[in-house]
Amino acid sequence: MSEYRNMTKEELLAEKETLLKKFDEFKAMGLNLDMSRGKPSKEQLDLSMDMLKPIDYTEDGFDVRNYGLLDGIKSCKQLFADLLGVEAKNIIIGPSASLNLMYDYICQCYCEGVLGSTPWCKLDEVKFLCPVPGYDRHFTILEHFGIKMINVPMTSEGPDMDVIEELVKDEAVKGMFCVPKYSNPQGITFSDDTVRRIAALKPAAKDFRIVWDNAYCVHDIKDEGDTLLNIFDVLGDNEDMVIEVCSTSKMTFPGAGVSALAASDANIAQIKKRLNCETISYDKMNQLRHVKFFGNVDGLLAHMKKHAAIMKPKFDMVIEHLENELGGLGIAEWLDPKGGYFISLDVMNGTAKRVGELCKEAGVTLTTVGATYPYGDDPNNSNIRIAPSLPPVAELDLATQILCTSVKLAAIEKLVG
Amino acid sequence: MSEYRNMTKEELLAEKETLLKKFDEFKAMGLNLDMSRGKPSKEQLDLSMDMLKPIDYTEDGFDVRNYGLLDGIKSCKQLFADLLGVEAKNIIIGPSASLNLMYDYICQCYCEGVLGSTPWCKLDEVKFLCPVPGYDRHFTILEHFGIKMINVPMTSEGPDMDVIEELVKDEAVKGMFCVPKYSNPQGITFSDDTVRRIAALKPAAKDFRIVWDNAYCVHDIKDEGDTLLNIFDVLGDNEDMVIEVCSTSKMTFPGAGVSALAASDANIAQIKKRLNCETISYDKMNQLRHVKFFGNVDGLLAHMKKHAAIMKPKFDMVIEHLENELGGLGIAEWLDPKGGYFISLDVMNGTAKRVGELCKEAGVTLTTVGATYPYGDDPNNSNIRIAPSLPPVAELDLATQILCTSVKLAAIEKLVG
């Protein structure tokens, strides 16, 4: 089949007829399939059940069931230090969600400022740079605090650094969220050059902060995964500029994992001071369970291979459908990521919302179209985030067929009505 | 022995000699005893180990190991609704510490205001009423946000309501923290009349909020505990004024319990909206573990009787020492609470800090003297918080003897040098 834009009106209408027939068949199945969020599947959750076997809840003679140890138990801090390539003193173990660590950090900047700077709540305008498409929950945090979001386009190497280097000359630009490895939703890993340029930024704002959301740091799907330069190795004098977070949400249990934050001594000190008001300690029993379950970083990486084995067939199937059904039509583009949780699909400009509607009509829930952009506003109305992890393979097969059919139908509607 | 103030200088110096000899014997023991925080003892932590036995992590077919259910699982919301006497829709299940719920709520008022009011961060001055002596961590939160704290004296019925009714006429007074049952540190339960007067307050500030920290709601020690009027039953039109919190920190595991917040529909809606930015969900596996362990409120109350059996001998021992060693000397006052975690000891004015020093010298750690007052400033330098829960009985025996000796020594130093 040739590209849609090269087909005649008659050819397109005939194609539409075929697609509508197929679409009606899907609808008749009364499906309820969910590809909206990066939820691990039941099979993946089952991988970590051994974590719950009875253990001795003491470490170095300290009863972790009781109060204390604000920044986490020693062994858990070491595990994350090894994972992220920093010293244990630069680690704080957090609650079950790294989102909570990020929200709390932005909230702290808003309420009290950054290492002595003016609190952001006292400024007339605060802006953040948002690589797009990006993670909706980052945008939600920023919007909650009234922080103005500025789109920065992603390239295959990470966010467009020429644009960023220009924008940080504005003193009102106070920071940026990044998902540097297997970015959400595109699955792009920032190149070494991008990481170096980010690390070398000299923003006008002294209180410029990058939240380095390394959510998918060990979430390879292909045998040969991407590698990400450790930004703390190249920050030099800029070490206070980056706050890194990660979690075991997609290693063990999304609702009951352990999160961690890595930062410079100065940032850790400021965060700990606030934490001392905010809580007594996070769940140290859960921290110890995780340490005993993984053993060390090698054990953690071995565990992630089991996840990959479950995820790979799902990603392969989606990519195969996209290639077979949308390849060569000139109406959609996508990347084939080596890891992470998402496949980002760019459909014909102006049709993404319609694709979402059609999918919904046929019983497939996608991430709300537009959510991958600040304010839910995708200027091209073209980006769709596919989350293949949750549905069983058979359902995913069907859901992707429905998605591809919807992408074609929406394109034809756009081209010939 | 007569009251110290009626003794001659010679008698006091002789007494001092005796005390110093005793004190030196204590010091020679090289002790390291901790009565500083309300930490449950190992025996108490062991009471809940059955909570950790393997369970099925689904509820109503929902896999609680995965993302979702922002405000908690249904059964856990119901458990706390029954415990606090409110509807399940008015409950949010939080993280492991209710302190976190309180911090986050004050932070929300600071950042975004109360149900549409001006954010507190935009106001020139925000004041809070602080019943004293009180809980240091409440004061820490308020100080963190630059909220000015005003002391309100406690009476045997709760905070002095005449004072409060006067102070709330100031529009800058935005709220109050209370521990209404077995108050920290005095163990006073607010009388029905006090609760009714609080519920009927008509503060000048429309955004006045009471954080009702019901930390010890079921923490009786004596067979016949106090009863607290359910403030939500008497709030009437004032229902938005109170945010109640509690937790299982002192029921199961302090580091890994479940907290809950109860509030009006309007407040719940505002808090949920913020939570939706802040986290994906709290630890639902832990919520389910708690529900399966307690079964229902009756099961929870039966469990608390086991705690009481461990706590009672400790409280009895402290009170007995206080009566035997300090009774009739006119240099100390205390209450004998029916529940909670603390005994509040008022020593001779101007001597509390010295008592703390002497205890430390002999190897006993008390809560930092002054901490029971805002800014760590006890105007009379007289209040000491005793936390009898953590030390084993034999250690507690010794620690209380040291405390009593120190109280007497400090008084004599004050009287005759």
XYZ file of N, CA and C in Angstrom, chain A residues 16 20 351 354 358 408-417:
45
model
N -11.360 3.332 3.759
C -12.154 3.688 4.934
C -13.265 2.657 5.176
N -13.714 0.593 8.548
C -14.922 0.730 9.362
C -15.529 -0.626 9.669
N -4.806 14.585 14.478
C -5.693 13.412 14.578
C -5.572 12.636 15.893
N -8.725 12.340 17.980
C -9.712 11.503 17.302
C -9.360 10.018 17.453
N -11.731 7.137 19.030
C -12.059 5.893 18.328
C -11.672 4.688 19.183
N -5.493 4.813 11.284
C -5.766 4.895 9.841
C -7.095 5.603 9.564
N -8.109 5.205 10.326
C -9.430 5.824 10.141
C -9.367 7.335 10.356
N -8.681 7.733 11.450
C -8.601 9.164 11.766
C -7.865 9.913 10.666
N -6.842 9.281 10.113
C -6.085 9.931 9.045
C -6.952 10.114 7.802
N -7.695 9.080 7.471
C -8.547 9.177 6.277
C -9.648 10.224 6.487
N -10.230 10.229 7.681
C -11.244 11.251 7.983
C -10.669 12.646 7.757
N -9.426 12.801 8.196
C -8.760 14.102 8.073
C -8.496 14.444 6.596
N -8.125 13.393 5.834
C -7.750 13.640 4.433
C -8.951 13.833 3.521
N -9.972 12.996 3.718
C -11.117 13.088 2.797
C -12.466 13.221 3.497
N -12.443 13.289 4.854
C -13.712 13.454 5.569
C -14.394 12.134 5.838
